[in-house]
GROMACS .gro file of C-alpha atoms in nm:
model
  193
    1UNK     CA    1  13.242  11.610  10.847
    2UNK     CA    2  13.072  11.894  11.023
    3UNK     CA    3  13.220  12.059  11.314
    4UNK     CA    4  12.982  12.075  11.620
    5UNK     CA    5  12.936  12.472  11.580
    6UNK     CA    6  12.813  12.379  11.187
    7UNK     CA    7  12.568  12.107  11.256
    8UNK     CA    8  12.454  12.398  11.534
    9UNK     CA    9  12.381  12.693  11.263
   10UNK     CA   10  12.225  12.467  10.985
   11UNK     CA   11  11.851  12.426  11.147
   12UNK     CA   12  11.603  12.114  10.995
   13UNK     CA   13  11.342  12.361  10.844
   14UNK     CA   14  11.215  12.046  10.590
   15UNK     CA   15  11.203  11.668  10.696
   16UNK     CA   16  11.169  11.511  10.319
   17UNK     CA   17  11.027  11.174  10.361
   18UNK     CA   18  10.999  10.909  10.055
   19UNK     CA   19  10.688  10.723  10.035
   20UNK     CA   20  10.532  10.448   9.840
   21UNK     CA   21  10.254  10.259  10.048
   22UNK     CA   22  10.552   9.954  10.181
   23UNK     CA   23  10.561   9.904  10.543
   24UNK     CA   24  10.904  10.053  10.499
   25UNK     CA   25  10.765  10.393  10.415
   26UNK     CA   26  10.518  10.433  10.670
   27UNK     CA   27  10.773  10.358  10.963
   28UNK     CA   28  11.000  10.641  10.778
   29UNK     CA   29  10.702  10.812  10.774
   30UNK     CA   30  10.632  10.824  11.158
   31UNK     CA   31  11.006  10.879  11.246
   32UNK     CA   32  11.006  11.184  10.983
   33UNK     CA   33  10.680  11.332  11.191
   34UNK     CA   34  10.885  11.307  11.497
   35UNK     CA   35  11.197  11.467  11.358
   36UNK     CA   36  10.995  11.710  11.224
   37UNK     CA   37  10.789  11.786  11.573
   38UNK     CA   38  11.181  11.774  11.764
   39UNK     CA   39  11.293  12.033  11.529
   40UNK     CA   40  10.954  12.240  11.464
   41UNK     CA   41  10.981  12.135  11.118
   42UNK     CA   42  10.747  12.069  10.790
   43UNK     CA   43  10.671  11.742  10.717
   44UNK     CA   44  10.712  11.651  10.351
   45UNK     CA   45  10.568  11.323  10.302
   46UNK     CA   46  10.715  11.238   9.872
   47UNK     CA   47  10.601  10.978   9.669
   48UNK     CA   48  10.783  10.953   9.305
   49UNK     CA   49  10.642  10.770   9.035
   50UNK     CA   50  10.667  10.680   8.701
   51UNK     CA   51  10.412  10.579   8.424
   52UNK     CA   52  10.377  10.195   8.370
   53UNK     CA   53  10.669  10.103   8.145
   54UNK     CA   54  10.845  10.392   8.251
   55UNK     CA   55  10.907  10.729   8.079
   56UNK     CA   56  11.076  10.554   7.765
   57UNK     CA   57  10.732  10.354   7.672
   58UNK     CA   58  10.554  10.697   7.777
   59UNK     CA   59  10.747  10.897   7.524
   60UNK     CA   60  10.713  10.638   7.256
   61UNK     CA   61  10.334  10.614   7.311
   62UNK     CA   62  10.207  10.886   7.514
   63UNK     CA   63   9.937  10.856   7.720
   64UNK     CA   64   9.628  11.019   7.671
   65UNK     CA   65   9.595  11.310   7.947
   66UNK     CA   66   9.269  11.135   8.116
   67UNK     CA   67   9.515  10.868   8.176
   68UNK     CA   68   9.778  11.074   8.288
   69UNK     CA   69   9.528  11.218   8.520
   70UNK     CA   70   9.437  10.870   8.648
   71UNK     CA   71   9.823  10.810   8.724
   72UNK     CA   72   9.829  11.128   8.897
   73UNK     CA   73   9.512  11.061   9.099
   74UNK     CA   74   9.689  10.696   9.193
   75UNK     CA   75   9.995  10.869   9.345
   76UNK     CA   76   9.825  11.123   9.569
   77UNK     CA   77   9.613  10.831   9.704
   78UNK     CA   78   9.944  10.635   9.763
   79UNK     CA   79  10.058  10.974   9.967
   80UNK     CA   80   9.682  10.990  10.137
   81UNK     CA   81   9.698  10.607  10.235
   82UNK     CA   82  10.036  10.620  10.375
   83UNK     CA   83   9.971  10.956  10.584
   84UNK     CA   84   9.609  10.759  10.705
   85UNK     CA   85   9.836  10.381  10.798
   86UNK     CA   86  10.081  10.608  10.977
   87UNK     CA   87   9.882  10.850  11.160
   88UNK     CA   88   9.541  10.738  11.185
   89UNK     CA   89   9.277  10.985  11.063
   90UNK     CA   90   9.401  11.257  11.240
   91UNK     CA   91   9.729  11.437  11.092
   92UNK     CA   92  10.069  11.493  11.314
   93UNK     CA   93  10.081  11.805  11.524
   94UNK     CA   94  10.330  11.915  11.262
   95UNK     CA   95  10.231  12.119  10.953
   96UNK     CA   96  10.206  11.883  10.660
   97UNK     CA   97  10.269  11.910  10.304
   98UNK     CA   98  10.259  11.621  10.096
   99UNK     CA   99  10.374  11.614   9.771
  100UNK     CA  100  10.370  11.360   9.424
  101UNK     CA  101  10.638  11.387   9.149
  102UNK     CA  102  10.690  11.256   8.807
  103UNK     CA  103  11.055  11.093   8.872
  104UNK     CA  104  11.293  10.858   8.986
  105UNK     CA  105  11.244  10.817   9.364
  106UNK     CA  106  11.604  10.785   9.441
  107UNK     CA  107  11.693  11.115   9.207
  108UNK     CA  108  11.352  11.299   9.280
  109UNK     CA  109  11.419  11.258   9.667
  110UNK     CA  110  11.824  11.367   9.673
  111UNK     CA  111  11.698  11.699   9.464
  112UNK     CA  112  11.424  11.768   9.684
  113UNK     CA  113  11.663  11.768   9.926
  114UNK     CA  114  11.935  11.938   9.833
  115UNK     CA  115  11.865  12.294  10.025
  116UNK     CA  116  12.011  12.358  10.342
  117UNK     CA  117  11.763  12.263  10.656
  118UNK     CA  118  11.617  11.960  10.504
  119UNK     CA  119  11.636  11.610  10.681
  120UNK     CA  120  11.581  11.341  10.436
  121UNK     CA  121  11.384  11.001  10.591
  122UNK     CA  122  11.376  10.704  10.371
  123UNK     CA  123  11.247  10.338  10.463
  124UNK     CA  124  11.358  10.001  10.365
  125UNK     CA  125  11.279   9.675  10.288
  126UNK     CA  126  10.967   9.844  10.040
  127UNK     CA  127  11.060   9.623   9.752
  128UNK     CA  128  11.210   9.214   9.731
  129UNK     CA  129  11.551   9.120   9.600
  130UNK     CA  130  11.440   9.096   9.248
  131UNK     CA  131  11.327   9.462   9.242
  132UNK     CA  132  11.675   9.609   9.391
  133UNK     CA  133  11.889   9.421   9.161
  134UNK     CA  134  11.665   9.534   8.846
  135UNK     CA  135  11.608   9.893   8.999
  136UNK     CA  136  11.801   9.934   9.248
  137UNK     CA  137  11.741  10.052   9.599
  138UNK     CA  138  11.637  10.396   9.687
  139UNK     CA  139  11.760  10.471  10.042
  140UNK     CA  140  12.130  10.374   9.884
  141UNK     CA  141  12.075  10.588   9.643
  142UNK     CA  142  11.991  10.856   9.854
  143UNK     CA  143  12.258  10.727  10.088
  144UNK     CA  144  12.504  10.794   9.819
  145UNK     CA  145  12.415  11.146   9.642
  146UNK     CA  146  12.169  11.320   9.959
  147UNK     CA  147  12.378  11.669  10.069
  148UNK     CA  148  12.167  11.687  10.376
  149UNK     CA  149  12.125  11.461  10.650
  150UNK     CA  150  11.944  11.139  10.599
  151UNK     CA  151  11.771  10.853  10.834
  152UNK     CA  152  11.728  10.551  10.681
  153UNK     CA  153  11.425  10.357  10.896
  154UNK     CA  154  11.373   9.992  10.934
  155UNK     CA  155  10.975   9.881  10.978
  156UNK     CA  156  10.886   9.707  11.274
  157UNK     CA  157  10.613   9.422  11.286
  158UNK     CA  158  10.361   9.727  11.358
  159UNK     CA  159  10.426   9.913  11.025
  160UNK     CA  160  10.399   9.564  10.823
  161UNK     CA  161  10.008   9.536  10.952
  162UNK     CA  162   9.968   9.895  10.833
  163UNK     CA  163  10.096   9.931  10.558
  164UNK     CA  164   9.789  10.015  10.283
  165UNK     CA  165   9.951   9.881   9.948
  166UNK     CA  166  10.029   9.516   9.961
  167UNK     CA  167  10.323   9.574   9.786
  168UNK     CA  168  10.482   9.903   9.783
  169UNK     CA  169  10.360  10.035   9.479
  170UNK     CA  170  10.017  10.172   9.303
  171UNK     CA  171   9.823   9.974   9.065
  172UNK     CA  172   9.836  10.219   8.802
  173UNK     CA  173   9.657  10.112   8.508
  174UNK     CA  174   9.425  10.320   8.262
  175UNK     CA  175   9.104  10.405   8.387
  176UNK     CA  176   8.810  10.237   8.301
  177UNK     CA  177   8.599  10.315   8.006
  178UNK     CA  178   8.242  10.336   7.915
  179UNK     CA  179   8.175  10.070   7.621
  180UNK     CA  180   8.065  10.385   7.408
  181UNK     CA  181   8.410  10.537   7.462
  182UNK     CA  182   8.646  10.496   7.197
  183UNK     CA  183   9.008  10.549   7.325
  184UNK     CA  184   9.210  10.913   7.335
  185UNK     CA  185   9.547  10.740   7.181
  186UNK     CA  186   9.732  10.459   7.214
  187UNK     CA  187   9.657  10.206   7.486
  188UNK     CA  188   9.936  10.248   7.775
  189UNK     CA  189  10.127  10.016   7.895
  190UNK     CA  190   9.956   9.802   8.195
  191UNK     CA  191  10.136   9.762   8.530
  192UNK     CA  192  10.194   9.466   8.613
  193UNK     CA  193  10.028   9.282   8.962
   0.00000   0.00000   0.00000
């Protein structure tokens, strides 16, 4: 454990928050923007994503880049949506720099975080039973392997009504086609609703 003259000397220059559109996220999300204004901070809003069927089906059939494009498009609007059901239209008074990977969340977040000054936020409750026992559950991930300092954020009946994916996660599915387009590759696996 830190002494207090440590925890003194090592300033919160990044406040890493995971993302994914849950209710969870968002209220990590607004308690990240307020660490972040407390400690004059940047305000790294993360979501981490993975194609549909996850890497192993993408490196057995890889997806056309249009697609791949398409899943990238879907993540930065999960990132968008959550910054818009947190804040409103109007961004924190804290400079902002949101951010999509192609990774584990858990892994991807606990990286991102591993220089001195960051503050990692994480939300739960993003994802039912079934999902945690099958993927496990982020914030203990993070809880487990972070280096930094980490909140882990409960939502409150406020961040339920604004959260702006019903359930946590993109539909990210290939994009539609023209009936004169022929496909780039093999069709990717669809995610499932």
């Amino acid at each position: 454990m830190a002494t207090a003259s440590e925890r003194e000397t090592t300033a919160i220059e990044r406040v890493i928050v995971g993302v994914d559109g849950s209710a969870g996220s968002v209220a990590a999300l607004r308690q990240g923007a307020r660490e972040a204004a407390r400690h004059n901070a940047v305000l790294c809003p993360v979501y981490a994503w993975a194609p549909p069927g996850g890497e192993a089906a993408d490196a057995l059939s890889p997806a056309p880049a249009d697609v791949c494009a398409h899943w990238e498009r879907a993540a930065a609007t999960v990132v968008r949506e959550t910054c818009e059901a947190a804040f409103g239209p109007a961004p924190p008074g804290t400079v902002l720099r949101p951010r999509t990977v192609r990774a584990a969340p858990g892994p991807a977040l606990v990286a991102l975080a591993r220089d001195p000054g960051a503050l990692l936020v994480v939300g739960t409750g993003g994802h039912g039973p079934l999902h945690r026992v099958l993927r496990g559950s982020v914030s203990r991930h993070c809880l487990r392997h972070a280096r930094c300092p980490i909140l882990v954020v409960h939502p409150d009946p406020a961040d339920q009504r604004a959260a702006p994916v019903p359930d946590g996660r993109p539909y990210m599915d290939a994009p539609v086609r023209g009936a004169d387009e022929a496909p780039m590759g093999p069709a990717p696996v669809p995610a499932r609703r």
